[in-house]
Coordinates of C-alpha atoms in Angstrom, one line a residue:
Chain A
M1 CA -28.8 -9.5 35.3
K2 CA -26.4 -11.7 37.3
K3 CA -27.4 -14.6 35.1
L4 CA -26.6 -12.7 32.0
V5 CA -23.1 -11.8 33.3
W6 CA -22.4 -15.5 33.9
L7 CA -23.6 -16.4 30.5
V8 CA -21.3 -13.9 28.9
L9 CA -18.3 -15.1 31.0
A10 CA -19.0 -18.7 30.1
G11 CA -19.2 -17.7 26.4
L12 CA -15.9 -15.9 26.7
L13 CA -14.3 -18.9 28.3
L14 CA -15.6 -21.3 25.7
A15 CA -14.0 -19.2 23.0
F16 CA -10.6 -20.0 24.4
V17 CA -11.1 -23.7 24.6
P18 CA -9.8 -25.4 21.5
A19 CA -12.5 -27.3 19.7
G20 CA -11.8 -30.9 20.8
A21 CA -8.4 -32.3 20.3
Q22 CA -8.3 -31.3 16.6
Q23 CA -5.0 -30.1 15.4
V24 CA -4.7 -26.7 13.7
L25 CA -2.4 -25.5 10.9
N26 CA -1.9 -21.8 10.6
I27 CA -1.0 -20.8 7.0
Y28 CA 0.2 -17.3 6.1
N29 CA 0.1 -16.9 2.4
W30 CA -0.8 -14.7 -0.6
A31 CA -4.5 -14.3 -1.4
E32 CA -6.1 -16.9 -3.7
Y33 CA -2.8 -18.8 -3.8
I34 CA -4.1 -22.3 -2.8
P35 CA -7.3 -23.6 -4.4
D36 CA -10.0 -24.1 -1.7
D37 CA -10.6 -27.7 -2.6
V38 CA -6.9 -28.6 -2.1
I39 CA -7.1 -27.2 1.5
R40 CA -10.4 -29.1 2.0
D41 CA -8.8 -32.4 0.9
F42 CA -5.9 -31.9 3.2
Q43 CA -8.2 -31.3 6.1
R44 CA -10.2 -34.4 5.3
E45 CA -7.2 -36.6 4.8
Y46 CA -5.2 -35.6 7.8
G47 CA -7.9 -34.4 10.2
I48 CA -6.0 -31.1 10.6
R49 CA -7.9 -27.9 10.5
V50 CA -6.3 -25.2 8.3
I51 CA -6.5 -21.5 9.1
Y52 CA -5.6 -19.3 6.1
N53 CA -4.3 -15.7 6.6
V54 CA -3.1 -13.5 3.8
Y55 CA -0.5 -10.8 3.1
S56 CA -0.1 -8.8 0.0
N57 CA 3.7 -8.5 -0.4
N58 CA 6.9 -9.9 0.9
E59 CA 7.7 -6.8 2.8
E60 CA 4.5 -7.1 4.8
L61 CA 5.4 -10.7 5.6
H62 CA 8.9 -9.7 6.6
A63 CA 7.7 -6.8 8.7
R64 CA 5.2 -9.0 10.5
L65 CA 7.7 -11.7 11.3
R66 CA 10.3 -9.2 12.3
A67 CA 7.9 -7.5 14.7
G68 CA 7.6 -10.8 16.5
A69 CA 4.4 -12.2 15.0
T70 CA 4.0 -15.8 16.1
G71 CA 1.5 -18.5 15.5
Y72 CA 2.1 -19.0 11.8
D73 CA 3.2 -22.5 11.0
L74 CA 3.8 -22.2 7.3
I75 CA 4.6 -19.2 5.1
F76 CA 5.2 -18.7 1.3
P77 CA 7.9 -16.0 0.8
S78 CA 9.4 -15.2 -2.6
D79 CA 13.0 -16.0 -3.6
Y80 CA 14.7 -12.6 -3.0
I81 CA 13.4 -12.1 0.5
V82 CA 14.5 -15.6 1.7
P83 CA 18.2 -14.6 2.5
V84 CA 16.8 -11.7 4.6
L85 CA 14.6 -14.0 6.6
V86 CA 17.4 -16.5 7.1
E87 CA 19.9 -13.9 8.1
E88 CA 17.6 -12.5 10.7
G89 CA 17.0 -15.9 12.1
L90 CA 13.3 -15.9 11.3
L91 CA 13.1 -19.4 9.7
Q92 CA 13.8 -22.9 11.0
E93 CA 15.5 -25.6 9.1
I94 CA 13.4 -28.2 7.2
P95 CA 14.3 -31.8 7.8
H96 CA 14.3 -33.3 4.3
E97 CA 13.5 -36.8 5.5
A98 CA 10.1 -35.6 6.6
I99 CA 9.2 -34.7 3.0
P100 CA 9.5 -37.8 0.8
N101 CA 7.7 -36.1 -2.1
L102 CA 10.7 -33.7 -2.4
A103 CA 12.0 -36.4 -4.7
Y104 CA 9.5 -35.2 -7.4
V105 CA 10.9 -31.7 -7.6
D106 CA 12.8 -30.8 -10.8
E107 CA 16.5 -30.4 -10.1
Q108 CA 16.4 -27.1 -12.0
F109 CA 14.5 -25.7 -9.0
L110 CA 16.5 -27.2 -6.2
D111 CA 19.6 -25.8 -4.5
P112 CA 18.7 -22.2 -5.6
P113 CA 21.2 -19.4 -5.0
F114 CA 18.9 -17.8 -2.4
D115 CA 18.9 -20.9 -0.3
P116 CA 21.8 -23.3 -1.0
G117 CA 20.9 -26.9 -0.3
N118 CA 17.3 -26.0 0.5
R119 CA 18.0 -25.8 4.1
Y120 CA 15.1 -23.5 5.0
T121 CA 12.8 -23.6 2.0
V122 CA 11.0 -26.0 -0.4
P123 CA 9.8 -24.8 -3.9
Y124 CA 6.0 -24.1 -4.2
L125 CA 5.2 -22.4 -7.5
W126 CA 7.2 -20.3 -9.9
G127 CA 6.3 -17.9 -12.6
T128 CA 7.5 -15.3 -15.1
T129 CA 7.0 -11.6 -15.5
G130 CA 5.9 -10.6 -19.0
I131 CA 3.4 -8.6 -21.0
G132 CA -0.4 -9.0 -20.9
V133 CA -1.9 -8.0 -24.2
N134 CA -5.5 -7.1 -25.1
T135 CA -5.7 -8.4 -28.6
R136 CA -8.9 -6.6 -29.3
F137 CA -7.1 -3.3 -29.4
V138 CA -3.5 -4.4 -30.1
K139 CA -3.6 -5.9 -33.6
E140 CA 0.1 -6.5 -34.2
E141 CA 1.9 -9.5 -32.6
I142 CA 3.8 -8.5 -29.5
D143 CA 7.1 -10.3 -28.9
S144 CA 9.4 -7.6 -27.4
W145 CA 9.5 -5.3 -24.4
E146 CA 9.8 -2.5 -27.1
A147 CA 6.0 -2.5 -27.4
L148 CA 5.9 -0.7 -24.0
W149 CA 7.8 2.2 -25.6
D150 CA 5.5 2.4 -28.6
P151 CA 3.7 5.9 -28.7
K152 CA 0.7 4.3 -30.3
Y153 CA -0.2 2.9 -26.9
R154 CA 0.2 6.1 -25.0
G155 CA -2.0 6.0 -21.9
R156 CA -2.9 2.4 -22.4
I157 CA 0.2 0.9 -20.7
A158 CA 0.5 -0.3 -17.1
M159 CA 3.8 -1.1 -15.4
L160 CA 4.4 -2.9 -12.1
N161 CA 5.0 -0.5 -9.2
D162 CA 8.2 -2.3 -8.3
P163 CA 11.7 -0.8 -9.0
R164 CA 13.5 -4.1 -9.6
E165 CA 10.9 -5.5 -12.0
V166 CA 10.6 -2.2 -13.9
F167 CA 14.4 -1.7 -14.2
A168 CA 14.7 -5.3 -15.3
V169 CA 12.5 -4.5 -18.4
A170 CA 14.7 -1.5 -19.4
L171 CA 17.9 -3.4 -18.7
K172 CA 16.8 -6.4 -20.7
L173 CA 15.8 -4.2 -23.6
L174 CA 19.3 -2.6 -23.5
G175 CA 20.9 -6.0 -23.4
Y176 CA 22.1 -6.0 -19.8
S177 CA 21.5 -8.4 -17.0
A178 CA 18.6 -7.6 -14.7
N179 CA 21.1 -7.9 -11.8
T180 CA 23.8 -5.7 -13.3
R181 CA 25.9 -3.8 -10.8
D182 CA 27.2 -1.5 -13.5
L183 CA 26.1 2.1 -12.6
E184 CA 26.2 3.3 -16.2
A185 CA 23.9 0.5 -17.3
L186 CA 21.5 1.4 -14.5
Q187 CA 21.6 5.1 -15.5
E188 CA 20.9 4.2 -19.1
A189 CA 17.9 2.2 -17.9
R190 CA 16.7 5.1 -15.8
D191 CA 16.8 7.4 -18.9
L192 CA 14.9 4.8 -20.9
L193 CA 12.2 4.6 -18.2
I194 CA 11.9 8.4 -18.0
E195 CA 11.4 8.4 -21.7
Q196 CA 8.7 5.8 -21.3
K197 CA 6.9 7.5 -18.5
P198 CA 4.5 9.8 -20.5
L199 CA 3.1 6.7 -22.2
V200 CA 2.4 4.9 -18.8
L201 CA -1.1 5.2 -17.4
T202 CA -0.3 3.8 -14.0
Y203 CA 2.4 2.0 -12.0
D204 CA 0.4 -0.7 -10.1
S205 CA 1.4 -4.1 -8.8
D206 CA -1.9 -5.1 -7.3
N207 CA -4.5 -4.6 -10.0
T208 CA -2.9 -5.8 -13.2
N209 CA -5.7 -8.4 -13.8
H210 CA -8.5 -5.8 -13.2
L211 CA -6.9 -3.1 -15.4
L212 CA -6.5 -5.6 -18.3
A213 CA -9.8 -7.4 -17.9
A214 CA -11.7 -4.1 -17.9
G215 CA -9.9 -2.9 -21.0
E216 CA -8.5 0.1 -19.1
V217 CA -5.0 -0.7 -20.4
W218 CA -4.1 -2.7 -23.5
L219 CA -0.5 -3.6 -22.6
A220 CA 0.4 -4.5 -19.0
H221 CA 3.8 -5.4 -17.5
G222 CA 2.7 -8.1 -15.0
Y223 CA 3.1 -11.5 -13.4
S224 CA 2.0 -14.5 -15.6
G225 CA -0.7 -15.8 -13.2
D226 CA -2.3 -12.3 -12.8
V227 CA -2.5 -11.9 -16.6
L228 CA -3.9 -15.4 -17.1
M229 CA -6.5 -14.7 -14.4
A230 CA -7.6 -11.7 -16.5
A231 CA -7.7 -14.0 -19.5
D232 CA -10.1 -16.2 -17.6
V233 CA -12.5 -13.3 -17.5
N234 CA -11.7 -11.6 -20.8
P235 CA -10.8 -14.0 -23.6
D236 CA -9.1 -11.2 -25.7
I237 CA -6.2 -11.2 -23.3
V238 CA -3.0 -13.2 -23.9
Y239 CA 0.3 -13.4 -22.0
V240 CA 3.6 -13.0 -23.7
V241 CA 7.1 -13.6 -22.5
P242 CA 9.2 -11.2 -24.6
K243 CA 12.1 -12.6 -26.7
E244 CA 14.7 -10.5 -24.7
G245 CA 13.8 -12.6 -21.7
G246 CA 12.8 -11.3 -18.3
I247 CA 12.3 -12.1 -14.7
M248 CA 11.4 -15.4 -13.3
W249 CA 10.6 -15.9 -9.7
M250 CA 9.7 -18.7 -7.3
D251 CA 7.6 -18.7 -4.1
V252 CA 8.7 -21.2 -1.5
M253 CA 7.3 -22.9 1.5
A254 CA 9.1 -22.2 4.8
I255 CA 8.4 -22.7 8.5
P256 CA 9.0 -19.7 10.8
K257 CA 10.7 -20.0 14.1
G258 CA 8.2 -20.2 16.9
A259 CA 5.7 -22.3 14.7
R260 CA 3.3 -24.2 17.0
N261 CA 2.6 -27.1 14.8
V262 CA 5.8 -28.0 12.8
D263 CA 4.5 -31.5 12.3
A264 CA 1.4 -30.3 10.5
A265 CA 3.4 -27.9 8.4
L266 CA 5.7 -30.7 7.2
K267 CA 2.7 -32.8 6.4
F268 CA 1.2 -30.0 4.4
I269 CA 4.4 -29.4 2.5
D270 CA 4.6 -33.1 1.6
F271 CA 0.9 -33.0 0.6
I272 CA 1.5 -30.1 -1.8
L273 CA 4.4 -31.8 -3.4
R274 CA 2.3 -34.9 -4.2
P275 CA 2.3 -34.9 -8.0
D276 CA -1.5 -35.0 -8.4
V277 CA -1.9 -32.1 -5.9
S278 CA 0.8 -30.0 -7.5
A279 CA -0.9 -30.4 -10.8
R280 CA -4.2 -29.1 -9.4
L281 CA -2.5 -25.9 -8.3
T282 CA -1.3 -25.1 -11.8
Q283 CA -4.7 -26.1 -13.4
V284 CA -6.5 -23.6 -11.2
I285 CA -4.2 -20.7 -10.5
H286 CA -2.2 -20.9 -13.8
Y287 CA 1.3 -20.7 -12.2
P288 CA 3.7 -23.4 -13.4
N289 CA 5.0 -25.7 -10.7
P290 CA 8.4 -27.2 -10.2
N291 CA 7.1 -30.7 -9.7
R292 CA 8.3 -33.1 -12.5
G293 CA 5.9 -35.8 -11.3
A294 CA 2.9 -33.4 -11.8
H295 CA 3.4 -33.2 -15.6
E296 CA 1.5 -36.4 -16.2
Y297 CA -1.5 -35.1 -14.3
L298 CA -1.6 -31.8 -16.2
D299 CA -3.8 -31.2 -19.3
P300 CA -1.5 -31.4 -22.4
E301 CA -2.6 -27.9 -23.4
V302 CA -1.5 -26.5 -20.1
L303 CA 1.9 -28.2 -20.4
S304 CA 2.4 -27.0 -23.9
D305 CA 1.1 -23.4 -23.3
P306 CA 4.1 -21.1 -23.7
A307 CA 2.4 -18.6 -21.5
I308 CA 2.6 -21.0 -18.6
Y309 CA 5.7 -23.0 -19.4
P310 CA 7.9 -20.8 -21.6
P311 CA 9.9 -22.7 -24.3
Q312 CA 13.5 -23.7 -23.4
D313 CA 15.2 -20.9 -25.5
V314 CA 13.2 -18.3 -23.6
M315 CA 13.9 -19.9 -20.3
E316 CA 17.6 -19.5 -20.9
R317 CA 17.2 -15.8 -21.1
M318 CA 15.2 -15.6 -17.8
E319 CA 16.8 -14.4 -14.6
W320 CA 16.1 -14.5 -10.9
I321 CA 16.2 -11.2 -9.0
E322 CA 19.2 -11.1 -6.8
D323 CA 19.5 -8.9 -3.7
L324 CA 21.8 -6.0 -4.7
G325 CA 23.0 -5.5 -1.2
E326 CA 25.1 -2.3 -1.0
L327 CA 23.7 -1.1 -4.4
A328 CA 20.1 -1.3 -3.3
P329 CA 19.9 2.4 -2.2
V330 CA 21.4 3.5 -5.5
V331 CA 18.7 1.7 -7.5
D332 CA 16.1 3.1 -5.1
R333 CA 17.4 6.6 -5.8
L334 CA 17.3 6.1 -9.6
W335 CA 13.7 4.8 -9.2
T336 CA 12.9 8.0 -7.3
E337 CA 14.3 10.0 -10.2
V338 CA 12.0 8.2 -12.6
K339 CA 9.1 9.0 -10.3
V340 CA 10.0 12.7 -9.9
E341 CA 10.2 13.5 -13.6
Chain B
M1 CA -29.1 11.3 17.0
A2 CA -30.7 14.4 18.4
T3 CA -27.5 15.3 20.3
L4 CA -25.0 14.8 17.5
H5 CA -24.3 18.5 17.1
E6 CA -24.2 19.0 20.8
L7 CA -21.6 16.3 21.1
T8 CA -19.6 18.0 18.4
R9 CA -19.8 21.1 20.4
Q10 CA -18.7 19.6 23.6
G11 CA -16.0 17.7 21.9
A12 CA -14.1 20.9 21.2
L13 CA -11.8 20.4 24.2
H14 CA -9.8 23.4 25.3
V15 CA -6.2 22.8 26.4
S16 CA -6.5 26.0 28.3
D17 CA -9.3 24.5 30.5
V18 CA -6.8 22.0 31.7
K19 CA -4.0 24.5 32.2
R20 CA -6.2 26.6 34.4
H21 CA -6.5 23.7 36.9
K22 CA -2.8 23.1 37.2
G23 CA -3.3 21.2 40.4
L24 CA -2.2 17.7 41.2
R25 CA -5.7 16.4 40.7
A26 CA -5.7 17.4 37.1
H27 CA -2.5 15.5 36.5
V28 CA -3.8 12.4 38.3
L29 CA -6.9 12.5 36.2
L30 CA -4.8 12.8 33.1
L31 CA -2.6 9.8 34.1
P32 CA -4.2 7.3 31.7
A33 CA -3.8 9.8 28.9
Y34 CA -0.2 10.4 29.8
L35 CA 0.4 6.6 29.8
W36 CA -1.3 6.2 26.5
L37 CA 0.6 9.0 24.9
G38 CA 3.9 7.7 26.4
L39 CA 3.4 4.2 25.2
F40 CA 1.8 4.7 21.8
F41 CA 3.2 8.1 20.8
L42 CA 6.4 9.0 22.5
F43 CA 8.0 5.6 22.6
P44 CA 7.4 4.8 18.9
L45 CA 8.6 8.3 18.1
L46 CA 11.8 7.6 20.0
I47 CA 12.3 4.4 18.0
V48 CA 12.0 6.3 14.8
V49 CA 14.5 8.9 15.9
Y50 CA 16.9 6.1 17.0
Y51 CA 16.6 4.3 13.7
S52 CA 17.4 7.6 11.8
F53 CA 20.8 7.8 13.5
T54 CA 21.9 4.2 13.2
E55 CA 23.9 2.5 10.5
R56 CA 22.1 0.1 8.1
T57 CA 23.4 -3.4 7.2
P58 CA 23.0 -4.4 3.5
L59 CA 20.1 -6.6 4.6
G60 CA 18.3 -3.7 6.2
D61 CA 19.1 -4.3 9.9
S62 CA 20.1 -1.5 12.2
I63 CA 23.4 -1.7 14.0
P64 CA 23.9 0.7 17.0
V65 CA 26.6 2.9 15.4
F66 CA 25.9 6.6 15.2
T67 CA 25.7 8.0 11.8
L68 CA 24.4 11.1 10.0
E69 CA 24.5 9.5 6.5
H70 CA 20.7 9.2 6.2
Y71 CA 20.3 12.9 6.9
A72 CA 23.1 13.7 4.5
R73 CA 21.4 11.6 1.8
L74 CA 18.3 13.7 2.2
W75 CA 20.3 16.9 1.5
D76 CA 19.7 16.5 -2.2
P77 CA 17.7 18.6 -4.7
L78 CA 15.8 15.5 -5.7
Y79 CA 14.2 15.1 -2.3
A80 CA 13.7 18.9 -2.0
R81 CA 11.6 18.7 -5.2
I82 CA 9.5 15.9 -3.7
L83 CA 9.0 17.9 -0.5
W84 CA 8.2 21.1 -2.4
R85 CA 5.6 19.3 -4.5
S86 CA 4.0 17.7 -1.4
L87 CA 3.8 21.1 0.3
W88 CA 2.2 22.7 -2.7
L89 CA -0.4 20.0 -2.9
A90 CA -1.2 20.1 0.8
V91 CA -1.6 23.9 0.6
A92 CA -3.9 23.7 -2.4
T93 CA -5.9 21.0 -0.7
T94 CA -6.3 23.1 2.4
L95 CA -7.3 26.3 0.5
I96 CA -9.9 24.4 -1.6
T97 CA -11.4 22.7 1.5
I98 CA -11.7 26.1 3.3
L99 CA -13.5 27.6 0.2
L100 CA -15.9 24.6 0.1
A101 CA -16.3 24.0 3.8
Y102 CA -17.0 27.6 5.0
P103 CA -20.2 28.2 3.1
F104 CA -21.4 24.7 3.8
A105 CA -20.7 25.0 7.6
Y106 CA -22.3 28.5 7.6
A107 CA -25.5 27.2 6.0
L108 CA -25.4 24.2 8.3
A109 CA -25.2 26.3 11.4
R110 CA -28.1 28.4 10.3
T111 CA -30.3 25.5 9.3
P112 CA -33.4 24.8 11.6
K113 CA -32.5 22.3 14.2
R114 CA -34.7 19.6 12.6
W115 CA -32.6 19.5 9.5
K116 CA -29.3 20.3 11.0
N117 CA -28.8 16.9 12.6
L118 CA -29.7 15.2 9.4
L119 CA -27.2 17.3 7.4
L120 CA -24.5 16.9 9.9
L121 CA -25.1 13.2 9.9
L122 CA -24.8 13.2 6.1
S123 CA -21.5 14.9 6.2
V124 CA -20.2 12.3 8.6
I125 CA -21.7 9.2 7.0
P126 CA -18.8 8.6 4.5
F127 CA -16.6 7.8 7.5
W128 CA -18.6 4.7 8.1
T129 CA -16.9 3.2 5.0
N130 CA -13.2 2.5 4.8
F131 CA -11.2 5.2 3.2
L132 CA -9.5 2.8 0.8
I133 CA -12.9 1.5 -0.4
R134 CA -14.1 5.1 -1.0
T135 CA -11.0 5.8 -3.0
Y136 CA -11.6 2.7 -5.2
A137 CA -15.1 4.0 -5.7
W138 CA -13.7 7.2 -7.1
M139 CA -11.5 5.2 -9.4
V140 CA -14.6 3.3 -10.7
I141 CA -16.2 6.7 -11.4
L142 CA -13.3 8.4 -13.0
R143 CA -11.6 5.7 -15.1
S144 CA -11.8 5.9 -18.9
N145 CA -14.7 3.4 -19.2
G146 CA -16.0 4.4 -15.8
L147 CA -19.4 5.9 -14.8
L148 CA -18.6 9.5 -15.6
N149 CA -17.1 8.9 -19.0
T150 CA -19.9 6.5 -19.9
A151 CA -22.5 8.9 -18.9
L152 CA -21.0 11.8 -20.8
M153 CA -20.5 9.7 -23.9
S154 CA -24.0 8.4 -23.9
L155 CA -25.3 11.9 -23.6
G156 CA -23.2 12.9 -26.6
V157 CA -21.3 15.5 -24.6
I158 CA -17.9 13.9 -25.5
E159 CA -16.9 11.6 -28.3
Y160 CA -13.8 10.0 -26.7
P161 CA -13.4 9.2 -23.0
L162 CA -11.6 11.9 -21.0
S163 CA -8.4 11.1 -19.1
L164 CA -9.6 11.8 -15.6
L165 CA -8.0 9.2 -13.4
Y166 CA -4.2 8.9 -12.9
T167 CA -3.7 12.7 -13.3
P168 CA -2.5 15.3 -10.8
G169 CA -6.1 16.7 -10.8
A170 CA -7.4 13.3 -9.7
V171 CA -4.9 13.4 -6.8
L172 CA -6.1 16.8 -5.7
L173 CA -9.8 15.7 -6.0
G174 CA -9.1 12.7 -3.9
L175 CA -7.3 14.7 -1.2
V176 CA -10.1 17.4 -1.1
Y177 CA -12.8 14.8 -0.9
G178 CA -11.0 12.9 1.8
F179 CA -10.3 15.8 4.1
L180 CA -13.4 18.0 3.5
P181 CA -15.3 16.8 6.7
F182 CA -12.3 17.7 8.8
M183 CA -12.6 21.3 7.7
I184 CA -16.4 21.4 7.9
L185 CA -16.8 20.3 11.5
P186 CA -14.5 22.8 13.3
I187 CA -15.8 25.7 11.2
Y188 CA -19.3 24.6 12.0
V189 CA -18.6 24.6 15.7
A190 CA -17.1 28.1 15.5
I191 CA -20.1 29.5 13.6
E192 CA -22.5 27.8 15.9
R193 CA -20.9 29.6 18.8
L194 CA -21.2 32.9 17.1
E195 CA -23.6 35.2 19.0
P196 CA -26.3 36.4 16.5
S197 CA -26.8 39.6 18.5
L198 CA -23.3 40.7 17.5
L199 CA -24.3 40.5 13.9
E200 CA -27.5 42.4 14.7
A201 CA -25.5 45.1 16.5
S202 CA -23.2 45.4 13.5
A203 CA -26.1 45.9 11.2
D204 CA -27.7 48.4 13.6
L205 CA -24.5 50.4 13.5
G206 CA -24.8 50.7 9.8
A207 CA -22.4 48.0 8.5
K208 CA -23.2 46.4 5.2
P209 CA -23.5 42.6 5.2
W210 CA -20.1 42.1 3.6
Q211 CA -18.6 44.5 6.2
T212 CA -20.2 42.5 9.0
F213 CA -18.8 39.3 7.5
L214 CA -15.3 40.6 7.1
R215 CA -15.1 42.4 10.4
V216 CA -17.2 40.4 12.8
T217 CA -18.1 36.9 11.4
L218 CA -14.7 36.0 9.9
P219 CA -12.5 37.1 12.8
L220 CA -14.7 35.4 15.4
T221 CA -14.8 32.1 13.4
A222 CA -11.1 32.2 12.5
P223 CA -10.2 29.7 15.3
G224 CA -12.4 27.2 13.6
I225 CA -10.6 27.7 10.3
A226 CA -7.3 27.5 12.1
A227 CA -8.2 24.2 13.7
G228 CA -9.5 22.9 10.4
V229 CA -6.2 23.9 8.7
L230 CA -4.3 21.8 11.2
L231 CA -6.6 18.8 10.7
V232 CA -6.3 19.0 6.9
F233 CA -2.9 20.3 6.1
V234 CA -0.7 18.0 8.3
P235 CA -2.3 14.7 7.2
A236 CA -2.5 15.9 3.6
L237 CA 1.2 16.4 3.7
G238 CA 2.0 12.8 4.5
M239 CA -0.7 11.1 2.4
F240 CA 0.5 8.3 0.2
V241 CA -2.6 6.2 -0.7
I242 CA -4.3 8.8 -2.9
P243 CA -1.2 9.6 -5.0
D244 CA -0.6 5.9 -5.5
L245 CA -4.1 4.9 -6.4
M246 CA -5.6 8.0 -8.1
G247 CA -2.3 9.4 -9.4
G248 CA -1.1 6.0 -10.8
A249 CA 2.0 6.2 -8.6
K250 CA 3.5 8.6 -11.2
V251 CA 4.1 11.4 -8.8
S252 CA 6.2 10.7 -5.8
L253 CA 5.2 12.7 -2.7
I254 CA 7.0 12.8 0.6
G255 CA 4.5 10.2 2.0
N256 CA 5.2 7.8 -0.8
L257 CA 8.9 8.3 -0.3
I258 CA 8.7 7.4 3.4
Q259 CA 6.3 4.5 2.8
N260 CA 8.5 3.0 0.1
Q261 CA 11.6 3.1 2.4
F262 CA 9.7 1.1 5.1
L263 CA 8.4 -1.4 2.6
G264 CA 9.9 -1.9 -0.9
A265 CA 13.3 -0.4 -0.2
R266 CA 13.6 -2.0 3.3
N267 CA 15.5 1.1 4.4
W268 CA 13.9 1.9 7.7
Q269 CA 16.9 4.1 8.6
F270 CA 16.5 6.4 5.6
G271 CA 12.7 6.4 6.0
S272 CA 13.0 7.4 9.7
A273 CA 15.3 10.2 8.8
A274 CA 12.8 11.5 6.2
S275 CA 10.0 11.2 8.8
V276 CA 12.0 13.1 11.4
V277 CA 12.8 15.9 9.0
L278 CA 9.2 16.1 7.9
M279 CA 8.1 16.3 11.6
A280 CA 10.6 19.0 12.4
L281 CA 9.4 21.1 9.4
V282 CA 5.8 20.6 10.4
I283 CA 6.5 21.7 14.0
V284 CA 8.5 24.8 12.9
G285 CA 5.7 25.6 10.4
L286 CA 3.0 25.3 13.1
R287 CA 5.0 27.5 15.5
L288 CA 5.2 30.3 12.9
Y289 CA 1.5 29.7 12.0
K290 CA 0.6 30.0 15.6
R291 CA 2.6 33.2 16.1
F292 CA 1.2 34.7 12.9
F293 CA -2.4 34.1 13.8
K294 CA -1.8 34.8 17.5
M295 CA -3.6 31.6 18.4
E296 CA -3.0 30.8 22.0
G297 CA -4.6 27.7 23.3
V298 CA -5.5 26.1 20.0
F299 CA -2.5 23.9 20.2

């Protein structure tokens, strides 16, 4: 009996001893957002072990960090949440001289409004929000958000369950900016969304690809990568960025305060920005990347695919989501009104 | 396994048992429980109350300035409608679970011991799987090209798939399914305790079976129903997963409202105020309920 107790104790102790002198990098990221073999190559090249934890939305990430979670060395927040993280002092500055590959990033994606001068963040991937179409059931060509108001598709439409994204659709259709602070424009958008509601099967941000791939909905308001993942499974599915334009977004890499292995995090950021590695990200997970150097490593059909890299005239009508500050509770209330009807 | 129903029986702790031994010893023995409640119940509750009275910065932080604006914002027919709908749904869920659970619990309590444990086990087994996964399973069954529609169509009962998922009915189904065991177990314990000789006496005195049920069985098992109502009604009122997943997030309930304030809207202050109001309403409701049913010692 005594022997057994000692054995258990020894086992417990061993669990706390780090395996050799090997370095560890703790990544906190969205699920399925870095191809496994990219992580494997990093581990092999640098001899640093990667531990990959996942969250499902920016709010979860924010709440975790705010509650004092430590031990993460590298996180991947989206554009709009960055000012909140910076303001609350949850991020540390990134020394640009440690990331030589930053030189490959397209200027279009540097110095963004949410992080002037890229003091705290470095671009990872970006994407658009558009419409996933199941061409087996939808025979006409879809090129406008108006399709989501077509009574033909009643009960076959899914919308994201996200007030800013959904309001952006209505605002763009009405010809306003997705970031308008004009109350009347927002109210008009609300009325349009209430009008649309009977046609909507579900508001869901997490299952766009399953809903589309299973043929449960024929038109889905969703993120480009999610829709293209459905297209991998079901070849009838195509992704469209409507002619009115829509939302574009970017996920960035950042190092939280209290990170244990800043050095490894910087090495990983630089590794990701290497043109050949950046290209592999886009090949596998279908989100476009901000790396100019990566273009020569991409398949020509990926680079010319308007679903991944929208043409320039569409890009000009795309907008980032900006934090509405004081107006946020107003939009929240209008969204609740849509939900109550 | 053999003692499963006995455990259930013993598990019905009576607060009055503790009250009777009001001595110091009882309090000392309860110290770990006090600490636990203080640390993990009272303290977080105070934080929620604190948040609900503080001002919010545009980024969502709290600054320690007293304000009633979050409560004022709740004073709005829009939120009253959400609350009303949530109440209605919670009441419907509770009534349906009583109607389903009572006959089941009765049959269970009267089953020979050999089978009883097995049946009791079967009604508890779903808990071994995560609630979210069971909800997704229902979605697979109910969706338009799901199991049920496919089966009905291949049998020729229907020509086109029925819209089952993402409806108010689906939300109700999900709630009833999720909370049914919480109604079955307390009613089962109450019926188990029922002395069979009382029923015999009632019959000997000439009462018809339905009279015995209404005048002996039902009043004596009422505490079980009352406990079940608490276990079902209160959590059903705050549920947000089911309306989101099975209702397609088309109907906002009070639970969704609060959850959204803490996540998407990043307005912990307003969410806290809504939580405090909901809690106050539940406490007042339970007080009235207790007085109405003259239930001392159940809570």
